[in-house]
Structures are given as C-alpha cells and as structure tokens.
Coordinates of C-alpha atoms in Angstrom, one line a residue:
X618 CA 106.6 298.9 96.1
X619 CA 105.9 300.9 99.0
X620 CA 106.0 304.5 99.4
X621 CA 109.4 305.9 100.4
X622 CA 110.1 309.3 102.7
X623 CA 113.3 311.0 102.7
X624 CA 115.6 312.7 105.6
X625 CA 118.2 314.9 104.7
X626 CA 120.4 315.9 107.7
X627 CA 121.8 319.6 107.5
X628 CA 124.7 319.5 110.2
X629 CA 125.3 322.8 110.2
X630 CA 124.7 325.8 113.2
X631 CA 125.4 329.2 113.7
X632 CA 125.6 328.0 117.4
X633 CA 125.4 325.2 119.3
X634 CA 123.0 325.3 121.9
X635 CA 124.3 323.7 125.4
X636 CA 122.1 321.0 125.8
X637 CA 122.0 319.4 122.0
X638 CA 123.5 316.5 121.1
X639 CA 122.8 315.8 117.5
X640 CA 125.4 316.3 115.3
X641 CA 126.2 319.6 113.7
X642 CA 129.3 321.7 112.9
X643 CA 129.6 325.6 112.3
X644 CA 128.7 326.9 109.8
X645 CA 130.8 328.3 106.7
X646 CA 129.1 329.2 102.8
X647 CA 132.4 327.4 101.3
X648 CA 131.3 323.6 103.7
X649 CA 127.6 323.7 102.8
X650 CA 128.1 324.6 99.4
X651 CA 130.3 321.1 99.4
X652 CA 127.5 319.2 101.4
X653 CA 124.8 320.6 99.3
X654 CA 126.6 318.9 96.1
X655 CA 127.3 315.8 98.3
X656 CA 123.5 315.2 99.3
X657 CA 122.7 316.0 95.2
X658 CA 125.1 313.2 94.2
X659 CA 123.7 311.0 96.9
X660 CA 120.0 311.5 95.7
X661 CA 121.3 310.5 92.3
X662 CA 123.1 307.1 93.9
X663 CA 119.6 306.2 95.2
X664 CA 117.8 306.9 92.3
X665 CA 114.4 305.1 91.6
X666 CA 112.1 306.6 89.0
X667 CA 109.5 304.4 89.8
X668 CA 109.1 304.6 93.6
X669 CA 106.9 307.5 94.9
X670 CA 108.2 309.9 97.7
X671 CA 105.4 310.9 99.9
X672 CA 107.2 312.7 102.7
X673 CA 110.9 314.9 102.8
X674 CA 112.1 316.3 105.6
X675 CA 114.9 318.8 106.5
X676 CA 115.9 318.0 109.9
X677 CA 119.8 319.2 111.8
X678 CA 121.2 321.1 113.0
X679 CA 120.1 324.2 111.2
X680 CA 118.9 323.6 107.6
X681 CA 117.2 326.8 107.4
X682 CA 120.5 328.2 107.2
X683 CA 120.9 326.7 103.7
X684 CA 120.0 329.0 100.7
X685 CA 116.5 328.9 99.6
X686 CA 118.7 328.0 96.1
X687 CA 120.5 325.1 97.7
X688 CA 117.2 323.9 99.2
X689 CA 115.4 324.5 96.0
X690 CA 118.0 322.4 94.0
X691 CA 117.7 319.2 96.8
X692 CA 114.1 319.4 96.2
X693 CA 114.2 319.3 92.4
X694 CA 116.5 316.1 92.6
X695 CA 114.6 314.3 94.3
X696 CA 111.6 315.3 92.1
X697 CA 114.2 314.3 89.3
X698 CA 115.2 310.7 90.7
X699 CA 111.8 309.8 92.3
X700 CA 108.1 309.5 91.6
X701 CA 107.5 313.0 93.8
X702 CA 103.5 313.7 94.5
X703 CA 102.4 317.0 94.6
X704 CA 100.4 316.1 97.5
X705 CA 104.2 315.6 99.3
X706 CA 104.5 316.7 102.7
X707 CA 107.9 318.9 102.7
X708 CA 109.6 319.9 105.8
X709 CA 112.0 322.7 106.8
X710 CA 113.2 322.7 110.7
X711 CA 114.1 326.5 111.1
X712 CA 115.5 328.2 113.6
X713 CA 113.7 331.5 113.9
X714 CA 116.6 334.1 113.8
X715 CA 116.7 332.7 109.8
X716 CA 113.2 333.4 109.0
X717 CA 113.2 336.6 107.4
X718 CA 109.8 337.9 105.4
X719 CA 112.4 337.5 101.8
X720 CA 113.8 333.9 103.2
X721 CA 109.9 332.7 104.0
X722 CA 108.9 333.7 100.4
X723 CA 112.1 331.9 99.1
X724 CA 110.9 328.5 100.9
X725 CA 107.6 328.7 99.6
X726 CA 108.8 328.8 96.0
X727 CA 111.5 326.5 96.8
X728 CA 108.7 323.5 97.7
X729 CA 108.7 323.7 101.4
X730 CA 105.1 323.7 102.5
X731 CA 105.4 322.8 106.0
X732 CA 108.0 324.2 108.9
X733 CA 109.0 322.9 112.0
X734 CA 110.2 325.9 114.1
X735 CA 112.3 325.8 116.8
X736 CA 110.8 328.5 119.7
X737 CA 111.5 325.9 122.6
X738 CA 109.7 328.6 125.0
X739 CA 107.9 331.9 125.0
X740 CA 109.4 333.1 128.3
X741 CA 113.0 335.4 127.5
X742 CA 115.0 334.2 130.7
X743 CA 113.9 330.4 129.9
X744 CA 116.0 331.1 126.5
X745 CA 118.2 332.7 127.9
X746 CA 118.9 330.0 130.2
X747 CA 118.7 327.6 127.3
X748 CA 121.1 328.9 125.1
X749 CA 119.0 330.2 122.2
X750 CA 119.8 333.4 120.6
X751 CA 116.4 334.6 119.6
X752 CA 113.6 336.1 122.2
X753 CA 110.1 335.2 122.8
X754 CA 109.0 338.4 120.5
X755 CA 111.7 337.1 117.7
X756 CA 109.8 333.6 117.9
X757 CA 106.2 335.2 117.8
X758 CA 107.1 337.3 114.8
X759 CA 108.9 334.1 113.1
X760 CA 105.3 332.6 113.4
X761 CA 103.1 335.0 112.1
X762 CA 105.1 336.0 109.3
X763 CA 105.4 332.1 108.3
X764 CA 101.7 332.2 108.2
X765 CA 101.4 335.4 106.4
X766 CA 103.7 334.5 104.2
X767 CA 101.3 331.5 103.0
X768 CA 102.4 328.7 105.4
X769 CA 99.6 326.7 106.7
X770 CA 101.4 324.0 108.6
X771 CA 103.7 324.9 110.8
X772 CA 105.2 322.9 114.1
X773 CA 106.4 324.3 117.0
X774 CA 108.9 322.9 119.8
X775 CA 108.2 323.3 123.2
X776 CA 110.4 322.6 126.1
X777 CA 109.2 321.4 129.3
X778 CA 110.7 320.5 132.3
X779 CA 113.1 322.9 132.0
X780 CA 115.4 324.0 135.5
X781 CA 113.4 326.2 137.8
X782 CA 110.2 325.7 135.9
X783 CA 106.6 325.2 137.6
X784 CA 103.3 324.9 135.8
X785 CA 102.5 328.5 136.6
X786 CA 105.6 329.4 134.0
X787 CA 105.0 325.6 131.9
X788 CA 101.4 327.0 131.4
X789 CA 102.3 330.7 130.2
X790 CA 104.7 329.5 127.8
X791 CA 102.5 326.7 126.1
X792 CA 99.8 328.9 126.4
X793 CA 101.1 331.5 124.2
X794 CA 102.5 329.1 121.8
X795 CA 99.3 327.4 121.3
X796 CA 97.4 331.1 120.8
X797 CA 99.8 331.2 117.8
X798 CA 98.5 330.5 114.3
X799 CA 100.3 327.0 114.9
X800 CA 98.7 323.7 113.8
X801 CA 101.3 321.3 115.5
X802 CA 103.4 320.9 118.6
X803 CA 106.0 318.7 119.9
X804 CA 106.7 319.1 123.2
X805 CA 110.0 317.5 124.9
X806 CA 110.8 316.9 128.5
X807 CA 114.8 318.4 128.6
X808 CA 116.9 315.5 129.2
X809 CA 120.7 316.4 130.2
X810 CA 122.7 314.5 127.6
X811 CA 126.2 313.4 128.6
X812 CA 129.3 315.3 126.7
X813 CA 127.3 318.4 126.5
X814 CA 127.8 321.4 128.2
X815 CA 124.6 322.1 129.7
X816 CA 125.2 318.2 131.7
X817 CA 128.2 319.6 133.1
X818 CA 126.4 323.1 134.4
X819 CA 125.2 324.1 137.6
X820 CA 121.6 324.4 136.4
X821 CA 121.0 320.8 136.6
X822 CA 120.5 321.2 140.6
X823 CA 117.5 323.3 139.2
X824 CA 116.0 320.6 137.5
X825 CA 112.5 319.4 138.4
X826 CA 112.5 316.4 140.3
X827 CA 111.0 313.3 138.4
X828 CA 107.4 314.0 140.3
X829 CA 107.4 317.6 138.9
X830 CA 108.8 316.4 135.9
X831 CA 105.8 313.9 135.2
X832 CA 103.8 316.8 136.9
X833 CA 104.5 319.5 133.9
X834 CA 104.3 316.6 131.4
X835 CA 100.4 315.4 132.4
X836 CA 99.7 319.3 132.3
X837 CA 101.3 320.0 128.9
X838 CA 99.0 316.9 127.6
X839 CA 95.6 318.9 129.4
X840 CA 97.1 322.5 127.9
X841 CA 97.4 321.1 124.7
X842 CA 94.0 319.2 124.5
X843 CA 92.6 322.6 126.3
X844 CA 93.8 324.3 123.0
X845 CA 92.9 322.1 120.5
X846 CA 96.1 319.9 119.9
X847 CA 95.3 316.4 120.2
X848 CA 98.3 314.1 121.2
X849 CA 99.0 311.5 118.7
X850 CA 102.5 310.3 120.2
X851 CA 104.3 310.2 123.1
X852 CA 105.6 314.1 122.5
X853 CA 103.4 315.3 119.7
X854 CA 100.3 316.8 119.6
X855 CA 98.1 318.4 116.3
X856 CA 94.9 320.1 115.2
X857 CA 93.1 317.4 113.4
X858 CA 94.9 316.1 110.3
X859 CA 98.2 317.5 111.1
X860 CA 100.2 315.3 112.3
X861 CA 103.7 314.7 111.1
X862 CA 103.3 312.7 108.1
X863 CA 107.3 311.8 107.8
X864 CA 108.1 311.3 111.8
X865 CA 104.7 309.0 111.4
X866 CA 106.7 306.9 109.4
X867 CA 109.6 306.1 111.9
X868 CA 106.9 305.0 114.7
X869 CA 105.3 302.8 111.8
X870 CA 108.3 300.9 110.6
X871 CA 108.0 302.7 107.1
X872 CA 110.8 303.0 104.9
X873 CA 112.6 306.2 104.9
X874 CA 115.9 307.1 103.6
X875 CA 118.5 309.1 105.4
X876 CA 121.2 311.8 103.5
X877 CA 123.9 313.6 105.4
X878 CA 126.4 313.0 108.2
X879 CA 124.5 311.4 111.4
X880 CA 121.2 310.5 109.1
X881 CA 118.9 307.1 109.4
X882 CA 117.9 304.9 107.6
X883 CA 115.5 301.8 107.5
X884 CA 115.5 300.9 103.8
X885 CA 115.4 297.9 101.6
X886 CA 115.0 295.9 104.6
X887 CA 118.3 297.2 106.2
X888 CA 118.7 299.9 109.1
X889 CA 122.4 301.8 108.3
X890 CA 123.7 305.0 109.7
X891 CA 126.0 307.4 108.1
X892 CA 128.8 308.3 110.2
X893 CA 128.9 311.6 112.1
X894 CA 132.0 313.3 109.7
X895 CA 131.3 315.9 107.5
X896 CA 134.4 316.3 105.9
X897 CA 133.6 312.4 104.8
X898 CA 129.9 313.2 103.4
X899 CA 131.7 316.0 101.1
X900 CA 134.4 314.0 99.9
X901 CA 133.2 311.0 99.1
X902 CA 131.6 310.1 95.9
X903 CA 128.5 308.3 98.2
X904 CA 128.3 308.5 102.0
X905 CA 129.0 305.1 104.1
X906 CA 126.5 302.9 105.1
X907 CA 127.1 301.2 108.5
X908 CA 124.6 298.2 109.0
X909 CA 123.2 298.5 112.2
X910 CA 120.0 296.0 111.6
X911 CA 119.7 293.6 108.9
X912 CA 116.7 292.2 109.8
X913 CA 114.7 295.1 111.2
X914 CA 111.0 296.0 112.1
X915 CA 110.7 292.6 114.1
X916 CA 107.8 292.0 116.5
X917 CA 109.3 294.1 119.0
X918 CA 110.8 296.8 117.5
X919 CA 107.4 296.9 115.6
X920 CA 105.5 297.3 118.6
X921 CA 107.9 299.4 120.9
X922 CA 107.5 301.8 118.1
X923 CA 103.5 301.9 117.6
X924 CA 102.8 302.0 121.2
X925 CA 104.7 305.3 120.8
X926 CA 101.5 306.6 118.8
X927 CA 98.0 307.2 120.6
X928 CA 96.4 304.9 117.9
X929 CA 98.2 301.9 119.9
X930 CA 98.8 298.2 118.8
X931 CA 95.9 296.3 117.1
X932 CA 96.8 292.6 118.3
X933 CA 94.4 291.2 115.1
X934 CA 98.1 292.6 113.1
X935 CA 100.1 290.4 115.7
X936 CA 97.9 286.9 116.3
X937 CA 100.6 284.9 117.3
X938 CA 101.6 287.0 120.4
X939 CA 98.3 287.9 121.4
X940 CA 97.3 285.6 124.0
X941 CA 100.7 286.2 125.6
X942 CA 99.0 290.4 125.7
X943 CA 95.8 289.5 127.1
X944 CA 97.3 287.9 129.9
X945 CA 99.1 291.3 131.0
X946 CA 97.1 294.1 129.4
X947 CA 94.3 293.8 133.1
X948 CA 96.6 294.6 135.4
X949 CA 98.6 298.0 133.2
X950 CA 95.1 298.9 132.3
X951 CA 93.8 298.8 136.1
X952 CA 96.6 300.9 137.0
X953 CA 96.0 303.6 134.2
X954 CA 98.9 303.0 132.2
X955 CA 97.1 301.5 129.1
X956 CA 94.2 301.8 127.6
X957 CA 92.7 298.0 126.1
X958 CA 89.2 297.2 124.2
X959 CA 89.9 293.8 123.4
X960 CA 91.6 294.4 120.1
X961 CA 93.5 297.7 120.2
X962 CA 96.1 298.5 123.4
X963 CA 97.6 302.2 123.7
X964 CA 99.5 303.8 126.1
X965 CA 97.1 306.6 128.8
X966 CA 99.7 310.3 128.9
X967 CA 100.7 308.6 132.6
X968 CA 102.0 305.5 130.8
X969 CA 104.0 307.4 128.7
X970 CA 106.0 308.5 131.4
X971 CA 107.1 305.0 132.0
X972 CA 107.0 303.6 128.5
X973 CA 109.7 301.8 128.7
X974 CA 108.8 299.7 131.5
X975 CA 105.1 299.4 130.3
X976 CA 106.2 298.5 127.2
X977 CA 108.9 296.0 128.5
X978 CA 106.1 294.4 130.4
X979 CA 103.8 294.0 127.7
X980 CA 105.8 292.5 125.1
X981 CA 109.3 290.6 126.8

C-alpha cells in the first residue's frame, strides 16, 4: 500500500486577515479544546496500523495557536494509529505573533520539525495594508529564533503583487526574506477573493495591472534563483532538497487524508471534503465526507496537476496521449511557454502566468 500524508485543518484565528478566504473562526480555549478531541477521535476512525505516514501537516487558519500539548497529543495519535517514520516531515503553519522562544521549544518536543511561517512581507506599511498584526522586525525575530531554537526547515510566505507595489519595494521585501536563515519560500500573487473584505476595499484601484503583475512575478522567480531558491512549482521555490514534501503530494495525485472543518481529501480512491462547520466537526462522533470525485486522478487532472511542478510531465508515463502532445508541444515551446526534450514537457516562469490556457492547450 502506498504511503499516506495527513492534513489537519486548524480553523481557528485570532483575526481574520481581509483578504483570506479559507475557513477559520475566532478563537476561544473552550472550541479548540472540543476540535482538538474531535480531530483525536477522527485519527482513531481512520486508523491503519499497517500503512506508513510519511508527511503531516498543520495547515488553517492559525494552528500555531493550538497548545504545544494539543499538538503534541494529534501527533502521538497518529504515531498510535499509523505506521509513523521518524524520517516524517511534520509541519506547523504559524503565524509569527505565536512564536514565542517557550512556544518554539514546545514544538520541537512536541514532533514539529518543519514550520511554514506566515511573514507575507518585510516592508511595515505593506502589513499594515494587509491586515497582519505583526511587523517586519516581529517576523525577522520569529525567524531567527525558530532557527536558534533548533529548526532547520522553515518556509516562508511571500506576497507579491500586492496594491501600490513596484519591483523596487517587490525586491526589498524578498530580498530580506531570502537573507533570512530560511530554506523555503512560497510566494503568491494576491488575488482579491470575492465575500472578503479586502474585494470590497478601495485598495483594489491600487492593484498592479496584469502586465506589472506578471512583471513582479518573472522578478520574484530571478530574486529567488539570485538567492539560492530554486523554483520547483508554480509558487514555490527551495534550497536544494527542501521542497514541501506534503504539498508535493497534492501536485502528484498522492494520497493524503484531510481532518477538520474545510479539509481535503483524495483517499482510497475518493476525493471528499468536510464541510466548512465547526460546531459539526466537534459534535459529531466522525466528520462528514462529501464525495466530490469518485474516480479521481484521471489523465487530466493528473497532468493539470504535474505541470504545476518544474519537473513537468514525462509522456513515456502517458503513451496513449502522447502523439496528441507532440503535435502541440512546437508551437508553446516556440513561444516560451514550455520547455520540451522529446520525453519530459514543463512549464518556462512565463508559462506559468498563463497555466491554465497552456495547460488547456496541451491536453483538451
């Protein structure tokens, strides 16, 4: 059986910020100490001794506002109800406000050896503008007290594209992140999401048009391979060997497992999702599964999903729809959008700009 990774979805914030739409509620001790016992009983429902977990991951909301107790006690279930290597790749998404020098040694005992934290930028009035409550110094310190505190993969998030930004400010920002002791970046073009509140604000006249958007992208890819991060996906980029092990698995059509309210899942040869209700998750003795695929990891999902990745598509893995490639791959790969050798097809930084169309080309 194949190797499993697991996604726990904490939905829980100490404040939204504007432009997120993933779900999450406020935070209270008494509702995550009831969704902490609902994810335990939930690890237990999926139980299977014999199948190895090579990947967890924390994702939100907030889970670094959980206890490094409650984190410690998810971790140890699923050590309990799974064949959990030590070689595991455990991730934390933090928020740095919650990373305190006691709370950093707390994770570290806990099991979380890798953190994904949430700086966005390193310039004050682009935070400001965002929404986030911590400062560029607050992230900084974050950082350097993860690594001192033993931490030896950490992820950042960058925003780009952000209203009022040029690559002068782009360039500063990523700059200063990448200087950090940092071994991975993901870096995300800020996309107004309808029903939030920063789609309804007057910044959006200050968004970059889609030239300077593409622009500040194509210069985040040369910042980032200027510093040493290689991109290996669409938004990601990673000193060598550091790439996200779990998110690999998503672009890959791996099974994963998803916990919590909102949470994924492409298991047992079924995509479900979880509905967004918290008060559900906590009451119920195991969380609803909604069907959405029953037959998933087709073709073209497949390969929408590995042309995500730098590595590409190896048409040897797809014969039957290989001749229908070679026909169209000479024409995306004359205009720079896609790199072809014959055998393996991937997507150049200025096809991912238009991936979908590329993509849609390619394979429909």
């Amino acid at each position: 059986m194949n190797d499993l990774g697991i996604y726990i979805h904490v939905p829980f914030c100490g404040r939204k910020c504007p432009y997120c739409d993933f779900y999450s509620v406020p935070y209270t001790a008494g509702a995550v100490a009831g969704y902490a016992a609902a994810v335990l009983r939930n690890i237990r429902r999926y139980s299977e001794p014999e199948r190895a977990v090579s990947t967890l991951y924390f994702g939100g909301g907030t889970p670094s506002l959980l206890t490094t107790e409650q984190l410690g006690s998810i971790i140890s279930e699923v050590r309990n109800c799974f064949r959990f290597a030590d070689s595991a790749e455990v991730t934390l998404e933090a928020n740095p406000n919650t990373l305190t020098h006691e709370k950093l040694s707390g994770l570290r005992i806990a099991g979380i050896n890798r953190l994904s934290i949430g700086v966005q930028s390193l310039l004050d009035d682009e935070l400001k503008m965002l929404g986030r409550t911590h400062s560029a110094e607050r992230a900084k310190k974050a950082v350097r007290d993860a690594a001192a505190a033993g931490f030896e993969n950490i992820s950042c998030d960058l925003m780009i594209a952000l209203p009022g930004q040029d690559e002068e400010k782009l360039r500063r920002s990523a700059e200063r992140l990448a200087a950090l002791p940092i071994q991975h970046i993901s870096a995300y073009i800020l996309k107004p999401e309808a029903g939030t509140p920063f789609a309804d604000s007057e910044l959006l006249k200050e968004l970059p048009d889609d030239d300077l958007s593409a622009e500040l992208y194509l210069e985040t890819v040369r910042i980032m391979a200027e510093n040493g991060f290689e991109q290996y996906e669409i938004s990601n980029f990673a000193r060598k060997g550091f790439e996200s092990r779990h998110n690999c698995r998503y672009w890959k059509c791996e099974d994963y497992l998803g916990i919590g309210p909102a949470a994924h899942s492409c298991y047992h040869g079924k995509r479900f999702a979880v509905p967004r209700d918290i008060e559900q998750f906590i009451k119920s003795d195991s969380q609803t599964e909604n069907i959405t695929d029953n037959s998933p990891c087709g073709f073209e999902e497949a390969a929408m999903l590995r042309l995500r990745l730098t590595e590409g598509l190896d048409l040897n893995d797809f014969p039957e729809h290989r001749a229908s490639i070679e026909k169209k791959a000479p024409a995306l790969a004359e205009a720079g959008y896609i790199r072809f050798d014959g055998r393996r097809l991937s997507l150049t930084p200025e096809g991912f700009l238009v991936s979908n169309a590329v993509i849609g080309q390619l394979i429909f």
